[in-house]
Amino acid sequence: MVGQSGPFSELAGYGNMASALCGFAATTAWADRPPAGPMGAYTDIISPRFATAVLLAAIEHRRRARVAGWRRLRAGRELPAPAHARPARPSGQRRLLGGPRQRRRAARFPRRLPAAGDDEWVAVVCRTDADWRALAALLGRTDLAGLTTPQRHQRSDELDGLIAAWSAGRDPDEAAAELRAAGVAAHTVQNGSRLLGDHQLAARHWLVNVDHGRIGQLPVGATPIRFSRSDIEPQRAGPCLGEHTFDILSEVLGYDGDRIAELAVSEVLE
């Protein structure tokens, strides 16, 4: 979980444990509720990005130094703690320098507002007082436009109710578009089907279709990185279990057909 050394180095690691170890859980969630780490398998998602960088660095080192090295990367064990720790590091530095301990606080914005339909929502972000003035004007409540950020926090329940009453009867896409037109950052809270049809994500090549051995065309996540002379989009889906066993045995290990047949008969191959 925390690398190749230290008292916990050989213990199995999980994301929720790493978020507690590295300070994430202490600074997230609502102020009046227990600590809660980031939702979803955050470290599982970012670990392959670290792994790719490590692998490319190792290949480049071998090319330049003509010396092969080794890199240790154990999925679910090696990366969760560092992945959590780096974003959380500033709070530890502030504390070391005599600053106050960072505490959980309820983030009133962005808010998820109900919209017309079954389980439909709109995310809204008021980043500045100007954003709030634009939102107040859209709600027809210019009398609230002069509220400062602290005042809005103090009246958050009231304001949430006003904004929710405005959004609840609107289509989420239309409500989001109306908010953006007024200068307020907003977007529909998208479910799976909406993600697949989102024009912005499609324009950014969020998904690409690749061939899968059994499924056929499969949409997979594309890389957000773009190079001018290199195509680094996924070219194929992940292999099925045992798909490349014969290739590895014959081309990498040098086994002949008879030896591979013996292993197959012995049922030791997947």
Coordinates of C-alpha atoms in Angstrom, one line a residue:
M1 CA 0.0 0.0 0.0
V2 CA 2.8 2.4 0.9
G3 CA 5.7 1.2 -1.2
Q4 CA 8.5 -1.2 -0.7
S5 CA 9.6 -0.2 2.8
G6 CA 8.2 0.6 6.1
P7 CA 6.1 -1.4 8.6
F8 CA 3.0 -1.6 6.4
S9 CA 4.8 -2.4 3.1
E10 CA 3.7 -6.0 3.0
L11 CA 0.1 -5.4 4.0
A12 CA -2.7 -5.6 1.4
G13 CA -4.0 -2.1 0.7
Y14 CA -7.4 -0.7 -0.2
G15 CA -8.4 2.8 -1.3
N16 CA -10.5 3.6 1.8
M17 CA -7.6 2.7 4.0
A18 CA -5.2 4.9 2.0
S19 CA -7.6 7.8 2.1
A20 CA -7.6 7.6 5.9
L21 CA -3.8 7.1 6.1
C22 CA -3.1 10.1 3.9
G23 CA -5.5 12.7 5.3
F24 CA -8.2 12.7 2.6
A25 CA -10.9 11.4 4.8
A26 CA -10.2 14.1 7.5
T27 CA -10.9 17.0 5.1
T28 CA -13.8 15.7 3.0
A29 CA -17.5 15.1 3.7
W30 CA -20.0 17.4 5.5
A31 CA -18.8 19.4 8.5
D32 CA -21.4 17.7 10.8
R33 CA -20.9 14.2 9.5
P34 CA -18.3 11.5 9.9
P35 CA -15.2 11.6 7.7
A36 CA -15.6 10.1 4.2
G37 CA -13.1 9.5 1.5
P38 CA -13.6 10.2 -2.2
M39 CA -16.4 8.3 -3.8
G40 CA -15.6 5.6 -6.3
A41 CA -12.4 3.7 -6.9
Y42 CA -10.3 6.8 -7.3
T43 CA -6.9 5.2 -6.8
D44 CA -7.8 2.3 -9.1
I45 CA -8.6 4.8 -11.9
I46 CA -5.4 6.8 -11.6
S47 CA -3.0 4.0 -10.9
P48 CA -2.7 2.9 -14.6
R49 CA -1.7 6.5 -15.4
F50 CA 1.2 6.3 -12.9
A51 CA 2.0 2.8 -14.2
T52 CA 2.2 4.0 -17.8
A53 CA 4.6 6.9 -16.8
V54 CA 6.8 4.5 -14.8
L55 CA 6.9 2.0 -17.7
L56 CA 7.8 4.6 -20.3
A57 CA 10.5 6.0 -18.0
A58 CA 12.0 2.5 -17.6
I59 CA 12.0 2.0 -21.4
E60 CA 13.6 5.4 -22.0
H61 CA 16.2 4.7 -19.3
R62 CA 17.1 1.4 -21.0
R63 CA 17.3 3.1 -24.3
R64 CA 19.7 5.8 -23.1
A65 CA 21.8 3.9 -20.5
R66 CA 21.8 0.5 -22.3
V67 CA 21.1 -1.0 -18.9
A68 CA 17.9 -2.8 -18.0
G69 CA 16.3 -2.0 -14.6
W70 CA 13.3 -3.0 -12.7
R71 CA 10.2 -1.2 -11.5
R72 CA 7.8 -2.5 -8.9
L73 CA 4.1 -1.9 -9.4
R74 CA 1.5 -3.9 -7.6
A75 CA -2.0 -3.0 -8.5
G76 CA -4.0 -2.0 -5.5
R77 CA -1.0 -2.0 -3.2
E78 CA 1.8 0.2 -4.5
L79 CA 0.0 3.3 -5.6
P80 CA -3.0 4.1 -3.5
A81 CA -1.2 5.8 -0.6
P82 CA 1.1 8.0 -2.7
A83 CA -1.8 8.8 -5.0
H84 CA -3.8 10.1 -2.1
A85 CA -0.9 11.6 -0.2
R86 CA 0.3 14.1 -2.9
P87 CA -2.9 16.1 -3.1
A88 CA -3.2 16.1 0.7
R89 CA 0.4 17.2 1.4
P90 CA -0.3 21.0 1.6
S91 CA -2.5 20.6 4.7
G92 CA 0.4 18.8 6.5
Q93 CA 2.8 21.5 5.5
R94 CA 0.5 24.3 6.8
R95 CA 0.2 22.4 10.1
L96 CA 4.0 22.0 10.4
L97 CA 4.4 25.8 9.9
G98 CA 2.0 26.5 12.7
G99 CA -1.2 26.9 10.8
P100 CA -4.6 25.7 11.9
R101 CA -5.6 22.1 11.5
Q102 CA -7.7 21.7 8.3
R103 CA -11.2 20.6 9.2
R104 CA -14.1 19.2 7.2
R105 CA -16.5 21.7 5.9
A106 CA -19.7 21.5 3.9
A107 CA -19.1 22.7 0.4
R108 CA -22.4 24.5 -0.6
F109 CA -21.3 25.0 -4.2
P110 CA -21.2 23.2 -6.5
R111 CA -24.8 22.0 -5.7
R112 CA -26.8 19.2 -7.3
L113 CA -30.2 20.6 -8.0
P114 CA -33.3 18.5 -8.9
A115 CA -34.7 18.8 -12.4
A116 CA -37.8 17.5 -14.1
G117 CA -37.8 13.8 -14.7
D118 CA -36.9 10.6 -12.8
D119 CA -33.6 11.1 -10.8
E120 CA -32.5 14.1 -13.0
W121 CA -30.1 16.7 -11.6
V122 CA -28.2 19.8 -12.5
A123 CA -24.7 20.7 -11.1
V124 CA -24.3 24.5 -10.4
V125 CA -21.1 26.3 -9.4
C126 CA -21.0 29.9 -8.1
R127 CA -17.3 30.7 -8.0
T128 CA -17.5 34.4 -7.4
D129 CA -19.9 37.1 -6.2
A130 CA -20.4 38.0 -9.9
D131 CA -21.6 34.4 -10.5
W132 CA -24.0 34.7 -7.6
R133 CA -25.4 38.0 -8.9
A134 CA -26.1 36.4 -12.3
L135 CA -27.8 33.5 -10.6
A136 CA -29.9 35.8 -8.4
A137 CA -31.0 37.7 -11.5
L138 CA -32.0 34.5 -13.3
L139 CA -34.1 33.5 -10.3
G140 CA -35.8 36.9 -10.3
R141 CA -34.3 37.6 -6.8
T142 CA -32.2 40.7 -7.4
D143 CA -32.9 41.6 -3.8
L144 CA -30.4 38.7 -2.9
A145 CA -27.8 39.7 -5.4
G146 CA -25.7 41.6 -2.8
L147 CA -25.2 38.7 -0.4
T148 CA -21.6 38.0 0.3
T149 CA -20.1 34.5 0.4
P150 CA -20.3 34.3 4.2
Q151 CA -23.9 35.5 4.1
R152 CA -24.8 32.9 1.5
H153 CA -23.3 30.2 3.6
Q154 CA -25.3 31.3 6.6
R155 CA -28.5 31.2 4.5
S156 CA -27.6 28.2 2.5
D157 CA -30.7 26.1 3.3
E158 CA -32.9 29.0 2.2
L159 CA -31.0 29.6 -1.0
D160 CA -30.9 25.9 -1.8
G161 CA -34.6 25.8 -1.6
L162 CA -35.0 28.8 -3.9
I163 CA -32.7 27.4 -6.5
A164 CA -34.2 23.9 -6.3
A165 CA -37.7 25.4 -6.8
W166 CA -36.5 27.1 -10.0
S167 CA -34.8 24.0 -11.4
A168 CA -37.3 21.3 -10.4
G169 CA -39.7 22.0 -13.2
R170 CA -37.2 22.3 -15.9
D171 CA -35.5 19.7 -18.2
P172 CA -32.0 19.3 -16.9
D173 CA -30.3 20.1 -20.2
E174 CA -32.4 23.2 -20.7
A175 CA -31.8 24.4 -17.2
A176 CA -28.1 23.9 -17.5
A177 CA -28.1 25.8 -20.9
E178 CA -30.1 28.6 -19.3
L179 CA -27.6 28.9 -16.4
R180 CA -24.6 28.9 -18.7
A181 CA -26.2 31.6 -20.9
A182 CA -26.6 33.7 -17.8
G183 CA -22.9 33.3 -17.0
V184 CA -23.2 30.6 -14.3
A185 CA -21.2 27.4 -14.7
A186 CA -23.7 24.4 -14.9
H187 CA -24.1 21.0 -16.4
T188 CA -26.5 18.1 -16.3
V189 CA -25.5 15.4 -13.9
Q190 CA -25.0 12.7 -16.5
N191 CA -25.9 9.0 -16.2
G192 CA -24.4 6.3 -18.4
S193 CA -26.6 6.9 -21.4
R194 CA -26.1 10.6 -21.3
L195 CA -22.3 10.2 -21.2
L196 CA -22.3 8.2 -24.3
G197 CA -24.3 10.9 -26.2
D198 CA -22.6 14.0 -24.8
H199 CA -21.4 16.2 -27.6
Q200 CA -18.6 17.8 -25.6
L201 CA -17.1 14.5 -24.5
A202 CA -17.4 13.2 -28.1
A203 CA -15.6 16.3 -29.4
R204 CA -12.8 15.6 -26.9
H205 CA -12.6 12.0 -27.9
W206 CA -13.5 10.8 -24.5
L207 CA -14.4 7.4 -25.8
V208 CA -13.0 5.4 -28.8
N209 CA -14.4 2.2 -30.2
V210 CA -12.0 -0.8 -30.3
D211 CA -12.3 -4.4 -31.3
H212 CA -12.9 -6.9 -28.6
G213 CA -12.4 -10.6 -29.2
R214 CA -15.8 -11.6 -27.9
I215 CA -17.9 -8.5 -27.6
G216 CA -17.1 -6.9 -31.0
Q217 CA -17.0 -3.1 -31.0
L218 CA -16.4 -1.9 -27.4
P219 CA -16.2 1.8 -26.3
V220 CA -13.2 2.4 -24.0
G221 CA -11.8 5.5 -22.3
A222 CA -9.3 7.4 -24.4
T223 CA -6.3 9.3 -23.2
P224 CA -6.7 13.1 -22.6
I225 CA -3.1 13.6 -23.8
R226 CA -2.6 14.6 -27.4
F227 CA 0.7 14.5 -29.3
S228 CA 1.3 16.2 -32.7
R229 CA 3.1 13.3 -34.2
S230 CA 2.0 10.2 -32.2
D231 CA -1.3 8.4 -32.2
I232 CA -1.7 7.1 -28.6
E233 CA -5.3 6.2 -28.7
P234 CA -6.2 2.7 -27.6
Q235 CA -5.9 0.4 -30.6
R236 CA -7.6 -2.7 -29.1
A237 CA -9.5 -3.8 -26.1
G238 CA -8.0 -5.9 -23.3
P239 CA -7.4 -9.5 -24.1
C240 CA -9.7 -12.3 -22.9
L241 CA -8.5 -14.7 -20.4
G242 CA -5.9 -16.9 -22.0
E243 CA -6.1 -15.2 -25.4
H244 CA -2.3 -14.9 -25.8
T245 CA -1.2 -17.9 -23.8
F246 CA -0.1 -19.8 -27.0
D247 CA 1.8 -16.8 -28.3
I248 CA 3.6 -16.3 -25.0
L249 CA 4.5 -20.0 -24.7
S250 CA 5.7 -20.3 -28.3
E251 CA 7.3 -17.0 -29.1
V252 CA 8.5 -15.8 -25.7
L253 CA 9.3 -19.1 -23.9
G254 CA 10.2 -21.1 -27.0
Y255 CA 7.9 -24.1 -26.3
D256 CA 7.2 -26.3 -29.3
G257 CA 3.8 -27.6 -30.2
D258 CA 4.2 -30.9 -28.4
R259 CA 5.2 -29.2 -25.1
I260 CA 2.2 -26.8 -25.3
A261 CA -0.1 -29.7 -26.1
E262 CA 1.1 -31.6 -23.0
L263 CA 0.4 -28.5 -20.8
A264 CA -3.0 -28.2 -22.3
V265 CA -3.9 -31.9 -21.7
S266 CA -2.6 -31.5 -18.1
E267 CA -5.1 -28.6 -17.7
V268 CA -2.5 -26.2 -16.4
L269 CA -3.2 -23.5 -19.0
E270 CA -5.9 -20.9 -19.0

